[in-house]
Coordinates of C-alpha atoms in Angstrom, one line a residue:
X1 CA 0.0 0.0 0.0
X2 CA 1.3 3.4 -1.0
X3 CA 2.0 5.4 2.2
X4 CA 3.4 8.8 3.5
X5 CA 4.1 7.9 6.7
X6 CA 7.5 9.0 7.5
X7 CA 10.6 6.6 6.3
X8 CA 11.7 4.6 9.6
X9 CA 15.0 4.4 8.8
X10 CA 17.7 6.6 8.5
X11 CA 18.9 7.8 4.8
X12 CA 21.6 5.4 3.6
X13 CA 23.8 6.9 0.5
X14 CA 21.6 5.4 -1.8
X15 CA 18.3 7.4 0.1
X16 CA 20.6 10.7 0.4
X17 CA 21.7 10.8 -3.0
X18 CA 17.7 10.6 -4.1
X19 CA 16.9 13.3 -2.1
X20 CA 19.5 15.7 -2.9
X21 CA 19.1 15.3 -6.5
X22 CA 15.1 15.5 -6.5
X23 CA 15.1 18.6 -3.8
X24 CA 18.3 20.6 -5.3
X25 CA 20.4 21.8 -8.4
X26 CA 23.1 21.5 -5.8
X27 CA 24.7 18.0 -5.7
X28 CA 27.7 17.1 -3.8
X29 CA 30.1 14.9 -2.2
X30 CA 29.9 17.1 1.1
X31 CA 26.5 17.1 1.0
X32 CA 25.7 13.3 0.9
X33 CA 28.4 12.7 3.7
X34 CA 26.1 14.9 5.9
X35 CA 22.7 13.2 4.9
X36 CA 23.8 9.7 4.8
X37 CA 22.6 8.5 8.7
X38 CA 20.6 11.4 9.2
X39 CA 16.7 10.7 9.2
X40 CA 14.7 11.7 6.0
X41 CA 12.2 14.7 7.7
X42 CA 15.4 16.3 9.3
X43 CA 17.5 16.2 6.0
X44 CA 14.4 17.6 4.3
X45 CA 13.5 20.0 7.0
X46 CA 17.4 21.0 6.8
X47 CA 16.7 22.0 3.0
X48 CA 13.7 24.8 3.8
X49 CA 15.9 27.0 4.9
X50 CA 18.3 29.4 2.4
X51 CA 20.2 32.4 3.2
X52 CA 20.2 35.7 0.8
X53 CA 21.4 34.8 -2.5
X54 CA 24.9 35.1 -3.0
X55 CA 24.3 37.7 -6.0
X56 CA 21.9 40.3 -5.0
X57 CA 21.3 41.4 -8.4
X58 CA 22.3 40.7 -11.9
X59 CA 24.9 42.8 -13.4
X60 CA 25.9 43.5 -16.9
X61 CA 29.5 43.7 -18.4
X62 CA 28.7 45.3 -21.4
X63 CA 29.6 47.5 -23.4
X64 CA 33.2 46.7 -22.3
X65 CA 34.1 50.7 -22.2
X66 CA 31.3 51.6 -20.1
X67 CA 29.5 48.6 -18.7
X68 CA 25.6 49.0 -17.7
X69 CA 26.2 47.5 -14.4
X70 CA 23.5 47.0 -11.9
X71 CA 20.9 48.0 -14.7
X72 CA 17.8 46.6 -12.6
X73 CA 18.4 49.7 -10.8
X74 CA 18.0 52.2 -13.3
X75 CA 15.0 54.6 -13.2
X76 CA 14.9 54.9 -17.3
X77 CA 11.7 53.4 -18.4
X78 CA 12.7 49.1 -19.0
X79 CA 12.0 49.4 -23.1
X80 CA 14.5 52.1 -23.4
X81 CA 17.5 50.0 -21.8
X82 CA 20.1 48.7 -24.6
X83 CA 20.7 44.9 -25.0
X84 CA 17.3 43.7 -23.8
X85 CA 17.6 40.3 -25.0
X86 CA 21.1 40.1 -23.0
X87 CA 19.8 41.5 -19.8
X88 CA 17.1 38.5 -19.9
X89 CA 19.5 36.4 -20.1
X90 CA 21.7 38.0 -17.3
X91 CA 19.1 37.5 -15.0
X92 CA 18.8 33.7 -16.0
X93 CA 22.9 33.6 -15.1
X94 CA 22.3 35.4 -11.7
X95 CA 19.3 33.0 -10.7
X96 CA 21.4 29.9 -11.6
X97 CA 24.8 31.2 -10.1
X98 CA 22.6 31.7 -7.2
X99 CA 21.0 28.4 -7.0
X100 CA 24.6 26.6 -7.1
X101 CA 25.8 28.6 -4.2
X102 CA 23.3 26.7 -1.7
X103 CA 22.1 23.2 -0.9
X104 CA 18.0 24.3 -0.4
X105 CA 14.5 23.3 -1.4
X106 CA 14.4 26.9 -2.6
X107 CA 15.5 27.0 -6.0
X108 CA 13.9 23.5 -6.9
X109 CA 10.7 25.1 -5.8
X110 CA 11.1 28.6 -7.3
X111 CA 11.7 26.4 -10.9
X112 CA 8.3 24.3 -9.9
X113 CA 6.6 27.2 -9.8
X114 CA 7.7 28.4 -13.3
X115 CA 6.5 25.1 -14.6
X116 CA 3.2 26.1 -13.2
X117 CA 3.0 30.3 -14.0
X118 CA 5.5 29.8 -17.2
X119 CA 6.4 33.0 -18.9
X120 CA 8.7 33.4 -21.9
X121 CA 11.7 35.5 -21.4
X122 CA 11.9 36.2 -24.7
X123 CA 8.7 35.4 -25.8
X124 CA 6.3 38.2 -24.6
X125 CA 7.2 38.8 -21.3
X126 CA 8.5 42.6 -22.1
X127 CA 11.6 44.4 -21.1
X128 CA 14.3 42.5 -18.9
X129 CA 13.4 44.5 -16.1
X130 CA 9.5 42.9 -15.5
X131 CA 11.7 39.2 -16.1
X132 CA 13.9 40.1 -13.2
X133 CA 10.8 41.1 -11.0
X134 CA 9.1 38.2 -12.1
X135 CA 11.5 35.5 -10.8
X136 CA 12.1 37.5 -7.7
X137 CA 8.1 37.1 -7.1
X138 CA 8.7 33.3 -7.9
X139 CA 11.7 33.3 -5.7
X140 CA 10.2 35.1 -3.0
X141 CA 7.0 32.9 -2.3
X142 CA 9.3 29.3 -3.1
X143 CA 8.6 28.7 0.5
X144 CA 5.5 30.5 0.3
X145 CA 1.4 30.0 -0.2
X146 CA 0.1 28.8 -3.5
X147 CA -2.9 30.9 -3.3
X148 CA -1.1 34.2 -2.4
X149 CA 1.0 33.3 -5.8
X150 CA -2.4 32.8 -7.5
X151 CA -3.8 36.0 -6.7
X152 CA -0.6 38.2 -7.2
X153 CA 0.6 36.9 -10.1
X154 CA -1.6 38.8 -12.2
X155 CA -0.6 42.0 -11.1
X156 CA 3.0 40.6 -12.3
X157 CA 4.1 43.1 -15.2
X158 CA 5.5 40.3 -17.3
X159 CA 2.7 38.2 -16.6
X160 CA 0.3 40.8 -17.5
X161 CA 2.6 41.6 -21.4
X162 CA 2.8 37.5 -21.7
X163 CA -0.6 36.9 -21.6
X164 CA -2.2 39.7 -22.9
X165 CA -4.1 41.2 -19.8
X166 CA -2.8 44.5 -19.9
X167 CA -4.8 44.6 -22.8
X168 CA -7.7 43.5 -21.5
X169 CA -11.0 45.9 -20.9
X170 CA -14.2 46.1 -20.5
X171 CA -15.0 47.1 -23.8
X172 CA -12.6 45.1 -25.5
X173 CA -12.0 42.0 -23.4
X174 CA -8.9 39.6 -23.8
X175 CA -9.7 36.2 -22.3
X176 CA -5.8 34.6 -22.9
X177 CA -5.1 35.6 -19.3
X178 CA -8.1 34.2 -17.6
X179 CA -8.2 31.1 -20.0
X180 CA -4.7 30.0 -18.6
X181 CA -5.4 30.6 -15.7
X182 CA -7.9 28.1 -14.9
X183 CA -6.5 25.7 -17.8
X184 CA -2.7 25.9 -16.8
X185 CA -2.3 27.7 -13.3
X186 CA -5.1 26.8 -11.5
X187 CA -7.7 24.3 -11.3
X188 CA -6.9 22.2 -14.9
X189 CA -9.5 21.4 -17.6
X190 CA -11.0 17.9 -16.5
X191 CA -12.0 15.6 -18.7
X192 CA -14.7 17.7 -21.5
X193 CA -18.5 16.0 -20.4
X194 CA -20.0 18.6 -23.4
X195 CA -19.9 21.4 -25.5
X196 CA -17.4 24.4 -23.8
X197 CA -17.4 22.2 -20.4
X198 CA -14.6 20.9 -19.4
X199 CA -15.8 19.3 -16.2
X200 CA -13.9 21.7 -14.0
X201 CA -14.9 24.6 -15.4
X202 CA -16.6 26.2 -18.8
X203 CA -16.1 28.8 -21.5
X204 CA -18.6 31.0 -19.5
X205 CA -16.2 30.8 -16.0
X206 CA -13.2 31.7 -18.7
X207 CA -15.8 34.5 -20.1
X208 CA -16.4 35.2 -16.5
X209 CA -13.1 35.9 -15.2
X210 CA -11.7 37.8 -18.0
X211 CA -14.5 40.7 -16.8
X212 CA -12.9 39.6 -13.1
X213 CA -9.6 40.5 -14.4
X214 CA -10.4 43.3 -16.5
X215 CA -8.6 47.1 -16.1
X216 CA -5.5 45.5 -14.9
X217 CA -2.4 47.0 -16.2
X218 CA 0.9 46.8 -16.6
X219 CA 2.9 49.9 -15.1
X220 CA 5.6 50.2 -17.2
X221 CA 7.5 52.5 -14.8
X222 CA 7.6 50.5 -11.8
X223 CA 6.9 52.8 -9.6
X224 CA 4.4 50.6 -7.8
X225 CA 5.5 48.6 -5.1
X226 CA 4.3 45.1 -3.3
X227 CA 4.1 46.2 0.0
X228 CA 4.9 42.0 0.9
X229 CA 7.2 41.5 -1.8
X230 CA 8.6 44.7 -2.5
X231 CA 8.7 44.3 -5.8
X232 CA 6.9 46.3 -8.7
X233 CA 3.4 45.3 -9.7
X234 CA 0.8 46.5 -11.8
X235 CA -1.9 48.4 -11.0
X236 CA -5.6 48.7 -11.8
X237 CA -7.6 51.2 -14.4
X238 CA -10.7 51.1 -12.9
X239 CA -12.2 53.0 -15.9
X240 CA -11.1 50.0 -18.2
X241 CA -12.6 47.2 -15.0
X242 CA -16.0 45.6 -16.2
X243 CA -18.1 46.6 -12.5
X244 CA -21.0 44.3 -13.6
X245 CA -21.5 41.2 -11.3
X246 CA -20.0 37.9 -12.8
X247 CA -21.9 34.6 -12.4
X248 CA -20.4 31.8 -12.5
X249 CA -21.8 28.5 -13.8
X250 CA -22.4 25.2 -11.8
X251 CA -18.7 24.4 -11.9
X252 CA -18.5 27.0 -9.0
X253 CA -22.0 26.0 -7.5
X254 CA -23.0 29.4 -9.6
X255 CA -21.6 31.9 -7.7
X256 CA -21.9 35.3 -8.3
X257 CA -19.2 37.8 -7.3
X258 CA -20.6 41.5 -6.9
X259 CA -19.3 43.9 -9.6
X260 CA -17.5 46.8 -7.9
X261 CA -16.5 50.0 -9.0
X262 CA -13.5 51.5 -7.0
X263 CA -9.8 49.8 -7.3
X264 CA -10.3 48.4 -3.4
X265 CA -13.2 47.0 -5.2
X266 CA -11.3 45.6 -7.6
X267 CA -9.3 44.0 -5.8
X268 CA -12.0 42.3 -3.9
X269 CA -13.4 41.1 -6.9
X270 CA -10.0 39.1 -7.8
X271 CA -9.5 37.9 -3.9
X272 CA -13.4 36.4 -4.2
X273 CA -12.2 34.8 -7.4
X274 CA -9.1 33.4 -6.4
X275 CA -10.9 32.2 -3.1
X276 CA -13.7 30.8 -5.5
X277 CA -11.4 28.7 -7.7
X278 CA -9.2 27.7 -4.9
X279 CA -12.2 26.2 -2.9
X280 CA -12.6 23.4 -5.4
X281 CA -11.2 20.2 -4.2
X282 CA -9.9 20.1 -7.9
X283 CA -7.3 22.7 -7.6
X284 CA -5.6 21.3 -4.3
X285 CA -5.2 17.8 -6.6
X286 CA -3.8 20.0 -9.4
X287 CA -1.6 20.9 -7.9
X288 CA -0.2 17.8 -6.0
X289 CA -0.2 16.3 -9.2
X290 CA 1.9 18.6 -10.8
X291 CA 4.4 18.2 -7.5
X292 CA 4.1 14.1 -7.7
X293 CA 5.2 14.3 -11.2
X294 CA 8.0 17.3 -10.6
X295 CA 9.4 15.5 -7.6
X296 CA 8.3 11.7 -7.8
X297 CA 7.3 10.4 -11.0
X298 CA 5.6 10.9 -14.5
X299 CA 3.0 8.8 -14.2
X300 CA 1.3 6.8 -11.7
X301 CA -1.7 4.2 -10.6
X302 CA -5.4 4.2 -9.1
X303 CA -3.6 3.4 -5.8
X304 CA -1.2 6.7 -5.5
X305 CA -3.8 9.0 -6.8
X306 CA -6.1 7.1 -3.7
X307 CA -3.0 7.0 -1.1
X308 CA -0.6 10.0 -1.9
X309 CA -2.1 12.6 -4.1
X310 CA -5.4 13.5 -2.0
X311 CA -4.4 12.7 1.3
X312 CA -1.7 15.0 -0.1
X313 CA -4.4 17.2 -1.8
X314 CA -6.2 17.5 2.0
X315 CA -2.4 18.5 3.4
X316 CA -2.6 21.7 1.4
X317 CA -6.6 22.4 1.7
X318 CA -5.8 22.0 5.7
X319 CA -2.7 24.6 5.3
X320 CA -4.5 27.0 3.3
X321 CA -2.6 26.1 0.2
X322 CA 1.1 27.0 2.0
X323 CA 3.5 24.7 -0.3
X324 CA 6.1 23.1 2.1
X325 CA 3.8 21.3 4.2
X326 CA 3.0 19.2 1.2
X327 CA 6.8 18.9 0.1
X328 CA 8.3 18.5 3.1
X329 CA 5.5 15.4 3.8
X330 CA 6.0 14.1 0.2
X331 CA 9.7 13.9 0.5
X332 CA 10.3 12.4 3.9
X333 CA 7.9 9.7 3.1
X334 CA 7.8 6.0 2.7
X335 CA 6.5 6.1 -0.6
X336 CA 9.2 8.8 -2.5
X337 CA 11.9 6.5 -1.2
X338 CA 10.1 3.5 -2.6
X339 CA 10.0 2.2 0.8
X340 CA 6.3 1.1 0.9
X341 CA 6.3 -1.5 -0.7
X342 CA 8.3 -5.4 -0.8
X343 CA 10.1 -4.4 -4.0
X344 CA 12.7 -1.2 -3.1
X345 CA 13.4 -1.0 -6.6
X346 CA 10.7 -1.1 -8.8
X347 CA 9.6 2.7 -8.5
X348 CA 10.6 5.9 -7.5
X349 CA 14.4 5.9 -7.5
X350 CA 15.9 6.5 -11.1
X351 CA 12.8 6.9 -12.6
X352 CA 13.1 10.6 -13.7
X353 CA 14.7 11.5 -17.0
X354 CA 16.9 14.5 -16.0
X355 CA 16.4 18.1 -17.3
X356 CA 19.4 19.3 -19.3
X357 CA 19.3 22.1 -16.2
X358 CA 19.6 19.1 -13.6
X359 CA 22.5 17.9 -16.0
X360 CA 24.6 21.2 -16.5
X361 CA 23.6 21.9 -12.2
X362 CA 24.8 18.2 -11.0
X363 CA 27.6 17.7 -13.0
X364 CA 29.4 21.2 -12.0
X365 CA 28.3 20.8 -8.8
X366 CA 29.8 17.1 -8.3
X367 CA 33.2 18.0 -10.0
X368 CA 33.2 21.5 -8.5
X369 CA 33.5 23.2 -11.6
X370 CA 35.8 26.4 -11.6
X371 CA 33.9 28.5 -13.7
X372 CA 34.3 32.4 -13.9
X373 CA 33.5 34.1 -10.4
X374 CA 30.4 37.1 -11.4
X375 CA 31.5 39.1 -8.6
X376 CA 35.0 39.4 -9.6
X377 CA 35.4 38.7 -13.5
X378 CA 31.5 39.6 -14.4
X379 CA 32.3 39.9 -18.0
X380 CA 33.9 36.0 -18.5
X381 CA 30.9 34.8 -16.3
X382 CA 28.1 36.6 -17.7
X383 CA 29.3 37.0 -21.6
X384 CA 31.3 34.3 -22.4
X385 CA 31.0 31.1 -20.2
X386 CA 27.0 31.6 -19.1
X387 CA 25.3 33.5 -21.7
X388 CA 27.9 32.8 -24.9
X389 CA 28.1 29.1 -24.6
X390 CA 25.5 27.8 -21.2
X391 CA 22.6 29.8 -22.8
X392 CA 23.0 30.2 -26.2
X393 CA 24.7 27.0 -26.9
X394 CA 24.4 24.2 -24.5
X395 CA 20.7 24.6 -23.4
X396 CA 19.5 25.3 -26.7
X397 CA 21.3 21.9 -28.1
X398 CA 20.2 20.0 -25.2
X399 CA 16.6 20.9 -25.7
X400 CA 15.6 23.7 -23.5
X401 CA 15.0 27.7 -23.9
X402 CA 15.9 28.5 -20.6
X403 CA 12.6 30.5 -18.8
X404 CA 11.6 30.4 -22.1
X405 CA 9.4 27.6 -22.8
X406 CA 8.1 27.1 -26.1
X407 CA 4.1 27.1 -25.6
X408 CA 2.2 29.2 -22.9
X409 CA 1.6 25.8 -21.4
X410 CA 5.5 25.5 -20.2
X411 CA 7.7 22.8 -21.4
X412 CA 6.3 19.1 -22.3
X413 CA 8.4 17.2 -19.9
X414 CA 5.8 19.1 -17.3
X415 CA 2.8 18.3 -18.8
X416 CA 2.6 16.6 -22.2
X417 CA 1.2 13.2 -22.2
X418 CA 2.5 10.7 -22.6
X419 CA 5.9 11.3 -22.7
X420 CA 6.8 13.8 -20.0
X421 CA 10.1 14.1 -18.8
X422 CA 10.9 11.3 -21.8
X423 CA 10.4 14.2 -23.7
X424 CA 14.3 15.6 -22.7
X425 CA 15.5 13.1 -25.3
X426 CA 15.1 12.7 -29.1
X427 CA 17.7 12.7 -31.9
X428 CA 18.1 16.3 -31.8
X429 CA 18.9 17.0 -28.1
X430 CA 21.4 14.1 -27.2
X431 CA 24.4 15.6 -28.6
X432 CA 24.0 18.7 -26.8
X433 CA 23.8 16.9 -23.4
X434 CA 26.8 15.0 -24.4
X435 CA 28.5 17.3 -25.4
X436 CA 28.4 19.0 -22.3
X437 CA 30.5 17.2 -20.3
X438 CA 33.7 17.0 -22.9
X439 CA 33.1 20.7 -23.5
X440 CA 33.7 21.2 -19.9
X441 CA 36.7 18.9 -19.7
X442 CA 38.2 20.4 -22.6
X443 CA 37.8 24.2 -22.0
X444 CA 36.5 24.4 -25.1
X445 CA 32.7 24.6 -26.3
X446 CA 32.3 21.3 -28.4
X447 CA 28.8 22.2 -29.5
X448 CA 30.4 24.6 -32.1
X449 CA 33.5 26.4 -31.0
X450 CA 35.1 28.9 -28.9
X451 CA 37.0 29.4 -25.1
X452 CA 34.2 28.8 -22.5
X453 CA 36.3 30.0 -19.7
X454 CA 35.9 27.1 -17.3
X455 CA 37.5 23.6 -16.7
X456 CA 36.7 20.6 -15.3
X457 CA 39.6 18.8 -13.4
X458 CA 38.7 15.2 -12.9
X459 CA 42.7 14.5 -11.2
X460 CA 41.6 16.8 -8.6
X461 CA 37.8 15.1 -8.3
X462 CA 39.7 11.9 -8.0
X463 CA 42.5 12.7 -6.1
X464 CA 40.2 14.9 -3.7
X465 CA 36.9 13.1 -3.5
X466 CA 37.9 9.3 -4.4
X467 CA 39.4 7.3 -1.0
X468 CA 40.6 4.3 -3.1
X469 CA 41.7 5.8 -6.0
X470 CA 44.6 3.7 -6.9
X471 CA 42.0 0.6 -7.2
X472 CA 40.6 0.7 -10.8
X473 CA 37.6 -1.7 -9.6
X474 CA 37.2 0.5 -6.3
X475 CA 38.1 3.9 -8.1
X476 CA 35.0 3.2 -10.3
X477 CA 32.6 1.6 -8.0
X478 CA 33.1 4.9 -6.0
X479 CA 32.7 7.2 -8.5
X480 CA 29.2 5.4 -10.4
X481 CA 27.9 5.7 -6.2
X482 CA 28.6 9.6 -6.7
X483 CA 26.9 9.6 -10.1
X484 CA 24.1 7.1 -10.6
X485 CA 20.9 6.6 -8.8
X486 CA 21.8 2.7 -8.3
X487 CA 25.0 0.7 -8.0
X488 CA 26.6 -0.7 -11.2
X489 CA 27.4 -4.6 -11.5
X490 CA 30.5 -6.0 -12.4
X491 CA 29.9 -6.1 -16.2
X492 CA 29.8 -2.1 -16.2
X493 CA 32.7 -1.8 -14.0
X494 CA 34.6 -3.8 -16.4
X495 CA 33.7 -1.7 -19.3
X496 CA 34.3 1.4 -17.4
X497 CA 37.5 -0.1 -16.5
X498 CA 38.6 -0.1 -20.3
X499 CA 39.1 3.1 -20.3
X500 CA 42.2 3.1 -17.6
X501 CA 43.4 -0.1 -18.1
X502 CA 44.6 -1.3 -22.0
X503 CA 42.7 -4.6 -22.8
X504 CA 45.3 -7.5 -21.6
X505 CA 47.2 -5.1 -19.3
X506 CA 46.5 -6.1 -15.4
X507 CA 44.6 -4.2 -13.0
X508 CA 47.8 -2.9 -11.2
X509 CA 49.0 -1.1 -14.8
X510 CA 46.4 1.9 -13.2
X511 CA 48.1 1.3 -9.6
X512 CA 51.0 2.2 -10.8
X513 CA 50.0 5.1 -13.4
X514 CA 48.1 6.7 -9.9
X515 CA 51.0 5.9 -7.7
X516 CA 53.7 7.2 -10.4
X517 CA 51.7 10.7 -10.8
X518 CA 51.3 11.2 -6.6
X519 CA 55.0 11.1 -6.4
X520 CA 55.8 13.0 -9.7
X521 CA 53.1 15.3 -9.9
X522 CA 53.5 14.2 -14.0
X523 CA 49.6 14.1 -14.5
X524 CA 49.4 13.4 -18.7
X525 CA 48.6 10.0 -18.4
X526 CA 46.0 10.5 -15.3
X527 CA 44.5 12.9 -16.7
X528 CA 43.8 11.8 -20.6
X529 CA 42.4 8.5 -18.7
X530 CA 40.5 10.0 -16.2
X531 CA 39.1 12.6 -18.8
X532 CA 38.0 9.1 -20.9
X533 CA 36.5 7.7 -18.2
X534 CA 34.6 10.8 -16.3
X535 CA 33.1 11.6 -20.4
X536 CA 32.2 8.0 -20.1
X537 CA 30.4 7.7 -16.8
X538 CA 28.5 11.3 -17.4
X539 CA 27.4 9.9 -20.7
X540 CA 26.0 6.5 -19.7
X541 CA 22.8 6.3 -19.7
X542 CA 22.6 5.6 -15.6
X543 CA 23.9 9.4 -15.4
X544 CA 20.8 10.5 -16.9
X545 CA 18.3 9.3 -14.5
X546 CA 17.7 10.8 -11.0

């Protein structure tokens, strides 16, 4: 029976490693060392906590002669700033720099809830300026209350340019805004019982709510602040705000919510919405759903929808829709370590095809990757290793638009059927993510060309992380326990093996190749086979599943 009681035991490495890699971008040696022995709820409760991000804001280098700096500061109007499309992706480099600097729930949660409010970056979400606020707001309430998100979020100036609701008024409405958010954000279609119903709701509740959400406005100034967040919002035109009253239809027992014609009344009229939609035992299971399948798995049976998604589903109806009390029961319990159950391995663990960000964020994380510091060299991290080859090369090759997702709906591994996160790989994304790895060997960008301004030392991974590193057999056992989800058998280890010891040369060939460069220092023929091997293991197809 599937069950959320709490995991008896204490996390083992094979336990820690699962956790870490489902809860954080942030994967280490360090890190497992700490969990391993620890029980799951306090190495989960460990991760709701995250200090001020190591970057305040984002910064950009250019132009070299008279960079723009800390731009997110400027008081010219966003449109009129130079290198728009750059900034955006500044901000993407600051929120990932920032996410690498701390082992935390926080930026795992902050991407969920992009998967569940997506905006394009590039794709209609305006000037760089309303990007940056936007993933503050999501980074703000990570921790935060799902129906608070629900009702701010449209006074979010690039949510309001993405989906059209700045443009939305009485006498001209726009219902893009009001149709995603019950199909995407919210409550979720259903399964269609008849014309324009989709069981959870119908075209007359989208009809509805765009009048509910009419008059708001982008304010392209920013002058007006959250007073929770403090971050810029929108604002309301009450001349342009349909004060009729809005009836709903029996989706919403036929609730009416009174027209009102002052901007306090406005606001009413979206909090009685909001309230309205999020009353519906439907929008609680939405969204537990969308955090099985983020955190657990794609797909699932009669029996977890019965016994984990809505007695998780009452969890966040009880909390008033705060987020962690769901996560933090989710991820301590039986069930997510496939512990409820006689088969431990039939499940849950390595079941998740890995997002070419988990990828790029496990593999410099695990190998400590020295890439260019953005408080002291801004212009290498920023320019040429993040936004020159991470954003414009390696993500796009690996299949992703990063906070840029290619329908309003987000990106398919999140919601398209059947495939979901299968959908990371086809024949025109697997170069890209293996590219990755010899790119960051090499110091070069493989993908096309060019200096990428950051190395991967694997003689310093193995001299520094690896106890038995003079042990081919050992050396590799250890290394596949950093890297994959489950142990390797013998028949991998051997084939791993090839790659430091010539075929018909004995096990003690690497012994004394290891043993030769501690003494020497003389690391050529370490290094060309540890480089072979480490693009070997990263490649396998254990290293993509988490």
């Amino acid at each position: 029976m599937a069950s959320l009681n709490p995991l008896g035991s204490n996390l083992d490495l094979r336990k820690a490693k699962h956790l870490i890699r489902r809860a954080t971008f942030k994967f280490t040696k360090e890190q497992l060392d700490t969990f391993v022995g620890m029980s799951a709820t306090n190495a989960v409760n460990s991760l709701t906590t995250a200090a001020a991000n190591t970057l305040a804001e984002p910064y950009d280098p250019l132009p070299i002669e008279s960079p723009d700096g800390y731009w997110t500061l400027s008081t010219e109007l966003p449109n009129s700033l130079d290198g728009q499309a750059r900034k955006r992706a500044q901000v993407t480099a600051w929120w990932w720099h920032n996410a690498m600097q701390q082992t935390t729930l926080k930026h795992k949660l902050s991407f969920f809830l992009h998967t569940c409010f997506p905006v394009g970056k590039d794709d209609g979400v305006g000037a760089p300026t309303y990007f940056y606020d936007h993933i503050n707001f999501l980074d703000f309430y990570a921790f935060g209350n799902l129906k608070t998100i629900a009702k701010k979020i449209t006074l979010d100036n690039g949510m309001l340019d993405y989906l059209d609701n700045t443009q939305n008024n009485k006498n001209n409405p726009n219902e893009n805004y009001a149709r995603e958010y019950l199909e995407l954000h919210t409550i979720l279609k259903g399964k269609q019982i008849g014309p324009n119903n989709y069981t959870n709701y119908t075209e007359l509740d989208i009809q509805q709510a765009a009048k509910v959400f009419s008059g708001f406005k982008k304010l392209a100034d920013r002058s007006m602040i959250d007073p929770d967040t403090n971050i810029p919002m929108g604002y309301i035109n009450i001349d342009q705000h349909d004060t009729s009253d809005k009836t709903f239809s029996s989706a919403f027992g036929n609730q009416i919510i009174i027209g009102r014609d002052t901007e306090l009344g406005a606001f009413e009229e979206l909090d009685d919405f909001v309230e309205m939609v999020f009353a519906q035992p439907e929008t609680a299971k939405a969204y537990c759903r969308k955090l099985y399948r983020y955190f657990v798995k794609s797909d699932w049976t009669e029996e977890i929808e019965t016994d984990i998604i809505e007695p998780l589903a009452q969890i966040l109806i009880a909390n008033e829709y705060e987020i962690l009390p769901v996560v933090t029961t989710l991820l301590s319990s039986e069930h997510f370590y496939d512990a409820d159950d006689s088969d431990a391995t039939d499940n849950i663990i390595g079941s998740i095809i890995k997002s070419p960000l988990q990828i790029l964020s496990e593999v410099c994380a695990m190998f400590e990757l020295e890439y260019p510091d953005p408080s002291t060299n801004a212009l290498l991290y920023y320019r040429n290793f993040f936004h020159n080859f991470i954003h414009n090369r390696y993500f796009p090759a690996s299949g992703i638009e990063f906070y840029n997702p290619d329908s309003v709906a987000g990106y398919p591994a999140y919601y398209q059927e059947p495939g979901f996160d299968r959908n990371w790989f086809s024949s025109n994304t697997l170069i890209g993510r293996y590219k990755l790895i010899e790119s960051l060997i090499e110091g070069k960008n493989t993908i096309t060309s060019g200096d990428i301004y950051a190395q991967l030392d694997t003689v310093a991974f193995v001299k520094n992380k690896i106890a038995n590193a003079s042990d081919p057999n050992l050396l590799i056992s250890e290394i596949a326990d950093l890297l994959y989800p489950e142990s390797i058998d013998t028949d991998r280890t051997n084939y791993f093996k090839s790659f430091l010891v010539d075929e018909g040369f004995p096990d003690y060939y690497w012994t004394g190749v290891w043993s030769q460069y501690l003494n020497t220092n003389e690391d050529v023929t370490v290094r060309t086979r540890l480089n072979a091997l480490i693009i070997a293991m990263v490649n396998a197809a254990e290293f993509q599943l988490m």
